[in-house]
C-alpha cells in the first residue's frame, strides 16, 4: 500500500498536476472519505522502515527517485565531474559575505547546459545520509555522496529546500561525518586529527565529500541569505551539545569548521586554545 501511495504521488508531481509538497492521495476505502496524506508525510512515515535495509543499488535508485520527485539520480559522470572539478571552499566569512554566485560552489553545471535536478522532498536527502551509515560498499557510498554534493552545491534552489525543511539538516550530516572520520582515523595511515586528515584528502574522497556537505549550507547561507550567520551559530550550538554528550570532540570539530577547512589545504593549523 505504501509503495502504491508513493507511486501515485510521484506520478502526479511529475505530470505537473499538483504542487510538489502539496500533492495528495487518498488512503483507505470509500473513495474521497479516506485519509488524505501528502508525499512528504509518506516519506517521513516510511523513513525508519527504510533504515532497516542495507543500501543497495536498487535502494539507492528508489531513494533518489523519491527525493527528486520521480526523476532518476544524476548520472555518475556528471556528479563525479562536478565533485572533482569544484572550486575549493571559501576560506573566511569575509570572503563568503562578499562573493556572489548563482551556485553554492564549484563550476555551475547550468553553464555547461546540464540542468541540476530539483530536490522535491528534502527528507529524502536525510534518508540517504542515514542509510549510508550502515553501507559497507566504498564505491556505493562515494557515488551517493558525489550525487548529493552535485545536487546541493550545484543548485541554490536545492540548498534552500534543505535549509527550509522542518528537520535540521545537521541531524543528518554530523552523525555521518563523525562516523566517517572515526573510521578513517582508526585505519592504518590515519593522522590522528580531523584537520590533519582533511588536509590529506582529495576532493572526491569520502571524508572530503561529507565535509563538503557540512560546509555547503554555511557557505550558501553566508553568501545569499539575510542573517545567514545564524546557520553557523546554530551549528556551533549543535556541535557543543553533541560534545557534552560525548558523541564527538566539539573543539576539534569547531576549529576545523571556523577555520574554513577544505580538502588538500595542508596549512599550519592552530587550535582554539592557541587563539587566532
Coordinates of N, CA, C and O in Angstrom, one line a residue, residues 112-253:
X112 N 27.2 24.6 -18.4 CA 27.6 23.6 -19.4 C 26.4 23.0 -20.0 O 26.5 22.0 -20.8
X113 N 25.2 23.6 -19.8 CA 24.0 23.1 -20.4 C 23.4 21.9 -19.7 O 22.5 21.2 -20.3
X114 N 23.8 21.6 -18.5 CA 23.3 20.4 -17.8 C 22.5 20.9 -16.6 O 23.0 21.3 -15.6
X115 N 21.2 20.8 -16.7 CA 20.3 21.2 -15.6 C 20.5 20.3 -14.3 O 20.6 19.1 -14.5
X116 N 20.5 20.9 -13.2 CA 20.6 20.2 -11.9 C 19.2 19.8 -11.5 O 18.3 20.6 -11.4
X117 N 18.9 18.5 -11.3 CA 17.6 18.1 -10.9 C 17.2 18.7 -9.6 O 18.0 19.0 -8.7
X118 N 15.9 19.1 -9.5 CA 15.4 19.7 -8.3 C 15.0 18.7 -7.2 O 14.5 17.7 -7.5
X119 N 15.4 19.1 -6.0 CA 15.0 18.3 -4.8 C 13.6 18.6 -4.5 O 13.3 19.8 -4.1
X120 N 12.7 17.7 -4.6 CA 11.3 17.9 -4.4 C 10.9 17.5 -2.9 O 10.2 18.3 -2.3
X121 N 11.5 16.5 -2.4 CA 11.3 16.1 -1.0 C 12.6 16.0 -0.2 O 13.3 15.0 -0.3
X122 N 13.0 17.1 0.5 CA 14.2 17.2 1.2 C 14.5 16.0 2.2 O 15.6 15.7 2.5
X123 N 13.4 15.5 2.8 CA 13.5 14.4 3.7 C 14.2 13.2 3.1 O 14.9 12.4 3.8
X124 N 14.2 13.1 1.7 CA 14.9 12.0 1.1 C 16.4 12.1 1.2 O 17.1 11.1 1.2
X125 N 16.9 13.4 1.3 CA 18.3 13.6 1.5 C 18.7 13.0 2.8 O 19.7 12.4 3.0
X126 N 17.9 13.3 3.8 CA 18.2 12.8 5.2 C 18.2 11.2 5.2 O 19.0 10.6 5.8
X127 N 17.2 10.7 4.5 CA 17.1 9.2 4.4 C 18.4 8.6 3.7 O 18.9 7.6 4.2
X128 N 18.8 9.2 2.7 CA 20.1 8.8 2.0 C 21.3 8.8 2.9 O 22.1 7.9 3.0
X129 N 21.4 9.9 3.6 CA 22.6 10.1 4.5 C 22.5 9.2 5.7 O 23.5 8.6 6.2
X130 N 21.3 8.9 6.2 CA 21.2 8.0 7.3 C 21.5 6.5 6.9 O 22.2 5.8 7.6
X131 N 21.0 6.1 5.7 CA 21.3 4.7 5.3 C 22.7 4.5 4.9 O 23.2 3.4 5.0
X132 N 23.4 5.6 4.6 CA 24.9 5.5 4.2 C 25.7 5.0 5.4 O 26.7 4.3 5.2
X133 N 25.2 5.3 6.6 CA 26.0 4.9 7.8 C 26.1 3.4 8.0 O 27.1 2.9 8.6
X134 N 25.2 2.6 7.4 CA 25.3 1.2 7.5 C 25.8 0.5 6.2 O 25.8 -0.7 6.2
X135 N 26.2 1.3 5.3 CA 26.7 0.7 4.0 C 28.2 0.4 4.1 O 29.0 1.2 4.4
X136 N 28.6 -0.8 3.6 CA 30.0 -1.2 3.7 C 30.6 -1.2 2.3 O 31.8 -1.6 2.2
X137 N 29.9 -0.7 1.3 CA 30.5 -0.7 -0.1 C 31.0 0.7 -0.4 O 30.3 1.7 -0.5
X138 N 32.3 0.8 -0.4 CA 33.0 2.1 -0.6 C 32.5 2.8 -1.8 O 32.2 4.0 -1.8
X139 N 32.5 2.1 -3.0 CA 32.1 2.8 -4.2 C 30.7 3.3 -4.2 O 30.3 4.4 -4.7
X140 N 29.8 2.5 -3.6 CA 28.4 2.9 -3.5 C 28.2 4.2 -2.6 O 27.5 5.1 -2.9
X141 N 28.9 4.2 -1.5 CA 28.9 5.4 -0.6 C 29.4 6.6 -1.3 O 28.7 7.7 -1.2
X142 N 30.5 6.5 -1.9 CA 31.1 7.7 -2.6 C 30.2 8.2 -3.7 O 30.1 9.4 -4.0
X143 N 29.6 7.2 -4.4 CA 28.7 7.6 -5.5 C 27.5 8.4 -5.0 O 27.1 9.4 -5.6
X144 N 26.9 8.0 -3.9 CA 25.8 8.7 -3.4 C 26.2 10.1 -2.9 O 25.5 11.1 -3.1
X145 N 27.4 10.1 -2.2 CA 27.9 11.4 -1.7 C 28.2 12.4 -2.9 O 27.9 13.6 -2.8
X146 N 28.8 11.9 -3.9 CA 29.0 12.8 -5.1 C 27.8 13.3 -5.7 O 27.7 14.5 -6.1
X147 N 26.7 12.5 -5.7 CA 25.4 12.9 -6.3 C 24.8 14.0 -5.4 O 24.3 15.0 -5.9
X148 N 24.9 13.8 -4.1 CA 24.4 14.8 -3.1 C 25.1 16.1 -3.2 O 24.5 17.2 -3.1
X149 N 26.5 16.0 -3.3 CA 27.3 17.3 -3.5 C 26.8 18.0 -4.7 O 26.7 19.2 -4.8
X150 N 26.7 17.2 -5.8 CA 26.2 17.8 -7.1 C 24.9 18.5 -7.0 O 24.7 19.7 -7.4
X151 N 23.9 17.9 -6.3 CA 22.6 18.4 -6.2 C 22.6 19.7 -5.3 O 21.9 20.7 -5.6
X152 N 23.4 19.7 -4.2 CA 23.3 20.8 -3.3 C 24.3 21.9 -3.6 O 23.9 23.1 -3.6
X153 N 25.5 21.6 -4.0 CA 26.4 22.7 -4.3 C 26.1 23.3 -5.7 O 26.4 24.4 -6.0
X154 N 25.4 22.5 -6.5 CA 25.1 23.0 -7.9 C 23.8 23.7 -8.1 O 23.5 24.1 -9.2
X155 N 23.0 23.8 -7.0 CA 21.7 24.5 -7.2 C 21.3 25.2 -5.9 O 21.2 24.6 -4.8
X156 N 21.1 26.5 -6.0 CA 20.7 27.3 -4.9 C 19.3 26.9 -4.4 O 19.0 26.9 -3.3
X157 N 18.4 26.5 -5.4 CA 17.1 26.1 -5.1 C 17.1 24.9 -4.2 O 16.3 24.7 -3.2
X158 N 17.9 23.9 -4.5 CA 18.0 22.7 -3.7 C 18.6 23.0 -2.3 O 18.1 22.4 -1.4
X159 N 19.5 23.9 -2.3 CA 20.1 24.2 -0.9 C 19.0 24.9 -0.1 O 18.9 24.6 1.1
X160 N 18.2 25.8 -0.7 CA 17.2 26.4 0.1 C 16.1 25.4 0.6 O 15.6 25.5 1.7
X161 N 15.8 24.4 -0.3 CA 14.8 23.4 0.1 C 15.3 22.7 1.3 O 14.5 22.4 2.2
X162 N 16.6 22.3 1.4 CA 17.1 21.6 2.6 C 17.1 22.5 3.8 O 16.8 22.1 4.9
X163 N 17.6 23.7 3.6 CA 17.7 24.7 4.8 C 16.3 25.0 5.3 O 16.2 25.2 6.6
X164 N 15.3 25.0 4.5 CA 13.9 25.4 4.9 C 13.1 24.2 5.4 O 12.0 24.4 5.9
X165 N 13.7 23.0 5.3 CA 12.9 21.8 5.7 C 12.8 21.8 7.2 O 13.7 22.3 7.9
X166 N 11.7 21.2 7.7 CA 11.4 21.3 9.1 C 12.4 20.5 10.0 O 12.5 20.8 11.2
X167 N 13.1 19.5 9.4 CA 14.1 18.8 10.2 C 15.4 19.4 10.0 O 15.8 19.7 8.9
X168 N 16.2 19.6 11.0 CA 17.5 20.2 11.0 C 18.5 19.3 10.2 O 18.7 18.2 10.5
X169 N 19.1 19.9 9.1 CA 20.0 19.1 8.3 C 21.2 18.6 9.1 O 21.8 17.6 8.7
X170 N 21.6 19.3 10.1 CA 22.7 18.9 10.9 C 22.5 17.5 11.5 O 23.5 16.7 11.8
X171 N 21.3 17.1 11.8 CA 21.0 15.8 12.3 C 21.3 14.7 11.3 O 21.4 13.5 11.7
X172 N 21.4 15.0 10.1 CA 21.7 14.1 9.1 C 23.2 14.0 8.8 O 23.8 12.9 8.7
X173 N 23.9 15.2 8.7 CA 25.2 15.3 8.3 C 26.2 15.0 9.4 O 27.2 14.3 9.2
X174 N 26.0 15.6 10.6 CA 27.0 15.5 11.6 C 27.2 14.0 12.1 O 28.4 13.6 12.2
X175 N 26.2 13.2 12.3 CA 26.5 11.8 12.7 C 27.3 11.1 11.6 O 28.2 10.3 12.0
X176 N 26.9 11.3 10.4 CA 27.7 10.6 9.3 C 29.1 11.1 9.3 O 30.0 10.3 9.1
X177 N 29.3 12.4 9.4 CA 30.7 12.9 9.3 C 31.5 12.3 10.5 O 32.7 11.9 10.3
X178 N 30.9 12.3 11.7 CA 31.6 11.8 12.9 C 32.0 10.3 12.7 O 33.1 9.9 13.0
X179 N 31.0 9.5 12.1 CA 31.3 8.1 11.9 C 32.4 7.9 10.9 O 33.3 7.1 11.1
X180 N 32.4 8.6 9.8 CA 33.4 8.5 8.7 C 34.7 8.9 9.2 O 35.7 8.2 9.0
X181 N 34.8 10.0 10.0 CA 36.1 10.5 10.5 C 36.7 9.4 11.5 O 37.9 9.1 11.4
X182 N 35.9 8.9 12.3 CA 36.4 7.9 13.3 C 36.9 6.7 12.6 O 38.0 6.1 13.0
X183 N 36.2 6.2 11.6 CA 36.7 5.1 10.8 C 38.0 5.3 10.1 O 38.9 4.5 10.2
X184 N 38.1 6.4 9.4 CA 39.3 6.7 8.7 C 40.5 7.0 9.6 O 41.6 6.5 9.3
X185 N 40.3 7.7 10.7 CA 41.4 7.9 11.6 C 41.9 6.6 12.3 O 43.0 6.6 12.7
X186 N 41.0 5.6 12.4 CA 41.4 4.4 13.0 C 42.1 3.4 12.0 O 42.7 2.4 12.5
X187 N 42.1 3.8 10.8 CA 42.7 2.9 9.8 C 44.2 3.2 9.7 O 44.7 4.3 10.2
X188 N 45.0 2.2 9.2 CA 46.5 2.5 9.1 C 46.7 3.7 8.2 O 46.1 3.8 7.1
X189 N 47.5 4.6 8.6 CA 47.7 5.8 7.9 C 46.9 7.0 8.3 O 47.1 8.1 7.9
X190 N 46.0 6.7 9.2 CA 45.2 7.9 9.8 C 46.1 8.8 10.6 O 47.0 8.3 11.3
X191 N 45.9 10.1 10.5 CA 46.9 11.0 11.1 C 46.5 11.5 12.5 O 47.3 12.2 13.1
X192 N 45.4 11.1 13.0 CA 45.1 11.3 14.4 C 44.2 12.6 14.7 O 43.9 12.8 15.8
X193 N 44.0 13.4 13.7 CA 43.2 14.6 13.9 C 42.3 14.9 12.7 O 42.7 14.5 11.6
X194 N 41.2 15.5 12.9 CA 40.3 15.8 11.8 C 40.9 16.7 10.8 O 40.9 16.5 9.6
X195 N 41.5 17.8 11.3 CA 42.2 18.8 10.4 C 43.3 18.2 9.6 O 43.4 18.4 8.4
X196 N 44.1 17.4 10.3 CA 45.3 16.8 9.6 C 44.8 15.8 8.6 O 45.4 15.7 7.5
X197 N 43.7 15.1 8.9 CA 43.2 14.1 7.9 C 42.6 14.8 6.7 O 42.8 14.4 5.5
X198 N 41.8 15.8 6.9 CA 41.2 16.6 5.8 C 42.2 17.2 4.9 O 42.1 17.2 3.7
X199 N 43.3 17.7 5.5 CA 44.4 18.3 4.7 C 45.0 17.3 3.7 O 45.4 17.7 2.6
X200 N 44.9 16.0 4.0 CA 45.5 15.0 3.1 C 44.5 14.5 2.0 O 44.9 13.7 1.2
X201 N 43.2 14.8 2.2 CA 42.2 14.2 1.3 C 42.1 14.9 0.0 O 42.3 16.1 -0.2
X202 N 41.8 14.1 -1.0 CA 41.4 14.6 -2.4 C 40.0 15.0 -2.4 O 39.2 14.6 -1.5
X203 N 39.6 15.9 -3.3 CA 38.2 16.4 -3.3 C 37.1 15.4 -3.4 O 36.0 15.6 -3.0
X204 N 37.4 14.2 -4.0 CA 36.3 13.2 -4.1 C 36.5 12.0 -3.2 O 35.8 11.0 -3.3
X205 N 37.3 12.1 -2.1 CA 37.4 11.1 -1.1 C 36.1 11.2 -0.3 O 35.4 12.2 -0.2
X206 N 35.8 10.1 0.4 CA 34.6 10.1 1.2 C 34.6 11.1 2.3 O 33.6 11.8 2.6
X207 N 35.8 11.3 3.0 CA 35.9 12.3 4.0 C 35.6 13.7 3.5 O 34.9 14.5 4.0
X208 N 36.3 14.0 2.3 CA 36.1 15.3 1.7 C 34.7 15.6 1.3 O 34.2 16.7 1.5
X209 N 34.0 14.5 0.8 CA 32.6 14.7 0.3 C 31.7 15.0 1.4 O 30.8 15.9 1.3
X210 N 31.8 14.3 2.5 CA 30.9 14.5 3.7 C 31.2 15.9 4.3 O 30.3 16.6 4.7
X211 N 32.5 16.3 4.3 CA 32.8 17.6 4.8 C 32.3 18.7 3.9 O 31.8 19.7 4.5
X212 N 32.3 18.5 2.7 CA 31.7 19.5 1.8 C 30.2 19.6 2.0 O 29.6 20.7 1.9
X213 N 29.5 18.5 2.3 CA 28.1 18.6 2.7 C 27.9 19.3 4.0 O 26.8 19.9 4.2
X214 N 28.9 19.3 4.8 CA 28.8 20.1 6.1 C 29.1 21.5 5.8 O 28.4 22.4 6.4
X215 N 30.0 21.9 5.0 CA 30.3 23.3 4.7 C 29.3 24.0 3.8 O 29.1 25.2 3.9
X216 N 28.8 23.3 2.8 CA 28.0 23.9 1.8 C 26.8 24.7 2.3 O 26.6 25.9 1.8
X217 N 26.1 24.3 3.3 CA 25.0 25.1 3.8 C 25.4 26.4 4.4 O 24.8 27.4 4.3
X218 N 26.6 26.4 5.1 CA 27.1 27.6 5.7 C 27.5 28.6 4.6 O 27.3 29.8 4.7
X219 N 28.2 28.1 3.6 CA 28.7 28.9 2.5 C 27.5 29.6 1.8 O 27.5 30.8 1.6
X220 N 26.5 28.7 1.5 CA 25.3 29.3 0.8 C 24.6 30.3 1.7 O 24.3 31.4 1.2
X221 N 24.4 30.0 3.0 CA 23.7 31.0 3.8 C 24.5 32.3 4.0 O 23.8 33.4 3.9
X222 N 25.8 32.2 4.1 CA 26.6 33.5 4.3 C 26.6 34.3 3.0 O 26.6 35.5 3.0
X223 N 26.5 33.6 1.8 CA 26.5 34.4 0.6 C 25.2 35.0 0.2 O 25.1 36.1 -0.3
X224 N 24.1 34.2 0.5 CA 22.8 34.5 -0.2 C 21.7 34.9 0.8 O 20.7 35.4 0.3
X225 N 21.8 34.5 2.1 CA 20.6 34.7 2.9 C 20.9 35.8 3.9 O 21.9 35.9 4.5
X226 N 19.8 36.6 4.2 CA 19.9 37.6 5.2 C 20.0 36.9 6.6 O 19.2 36.0 6.8
X227 N 20.9 37.3 7.4 CA 21.1 36.6 8.7 C 21.7 35.2 8.5 O 21.5 34.4 9.4
X228 N 22.4 35.0 7.4 CA 23.0 33.7 7.1 C 23.9 33.2 8.2 O 24.2 32.0 8.4
X229 N 24.5 34.2 9.0 CA 25.5 33.8 10.0 C 24.8 32.9 11.1 O 25.5 32.2 11.8
X230 N 23.5 33.0 11.1 CA 22.8 32.2 12.1 C 22.9 30.7 11.9 O 22.8 29.9 12.8
X231 N 23.2 30.3 10.6 CA 23.4 28.9 10.3 C 24.7 28.4 11.0 O 24.8 27.3 11.6
X232 N 25.7 29.3 11.0 CA 27.0 29.0 11.7 C 26.7 28.9 13.2 O 27.2 28.0 14.0
X233 N 26.0 29.9 13.8 CA 25.6 29.9 15.2 C 24.9 28.7 15.6 O 25.2 28.1 16.7
X234 N 24.0 28.2 14.8 CA 23.2 27.0 15.2 C 24.1 25.8 15.1 O 23.9 24.9 15.9
X235 N 25.0 25.7 14.2 CA 25.9 24.6 14.1 C 26.8 24.6 15.3 O 27.1 23.5 15.9
X236 N 27.3 25.7 15.8 CA 28.2 25.8 17.0 C 27.4 25.2 18.2 O 27.9 24.4 18.9
X237 N 26.1 25.7 18.3 CA 25.3 25.2 19.4 C 25.1 23.7 19.3 O 25.2 22.9 20.3
X238 N 24.8 23.2 18.1 CA 24.5 21.8 17.9 C 25.8 20.9 18.2 O 25.7 19.9 18.9
X239 N 26.9 21.4 17.7 CA 28.2 20.6 18.0 C 28.6 20.6 19.4 O 29.0 19.6 20.0
X240 N 28.4 21.8 20.1 CA 28.7 21.8 21.5 C 27.9 20.9 22.3 O 28.4 20.2 23.3
X241 N 26.6 20.8 22.0 CA 25.7 19.9 22.7 C 26.1 18.4 22.5 O 26.1 17.6 23.4
X242 N 26.5 18.1 21.2 CA 27.0 16.7 20.9 C 28.3 16.4 21.7 O 28.5 15.3 22.1
X243 N 29.1 17.5 21.8 CA 30.3 17.3 22.6 C 30.1 17.0 24.0 O 30.7 16.2 24.7
X244 N 29.1 17.7 24.6 CA 28.7 17.5 26.0 C 28.2 16.1 26.2 O 28.4 15.5 27.3
X245 N 27.6 15.5 25.2 CA 27.0 14.2 25.3 C 28.1 13.1 25.0 O 27.8 11.9 25.1
X246 N 29.3 13.5 24.7 CA 30.4 12.6 24.4 C 30.3 12.0 23.0 O 31.0 11.0 22.7
X247 N 29.5 12.6 22.1 CA 29.3 12.0 20.8 C 30.5 12.3 19.9 O 30.9 11.5 19.0
X248 N 31.1 13.5 20.1 CA 32.3 13.9 19.2 C 33.1 14.9 20.0 O 32.8 15.4 21.1
X249 N 34.3 15.2 19.4 CA 35.2 16.2 20.0 C 34.8 17.6 19.5 O 35.2 17.9 18.3
X250 N 34.1 18.3 20.2 CA 33.5 19.6 19.7 C 34.6 20.6 19.4 O 34.4 21.4 18.5
X251 N 35.7 20.6 20.2 CA 36.7 21.6 20.0 C 37.4 21.4 18.6 O 37.6 22.3 17.8
X252 N 37.7 20.1 18.3 CA 38.3 19.8 17.1 C 37.4 20.1 15.9 O 37.8 20.6 14.9
X253 N 36.1 19.7 16.1 CA 35.2 19.9 15.0 C 35.0 21.4 14.7 O 35.1 21.8 13.5

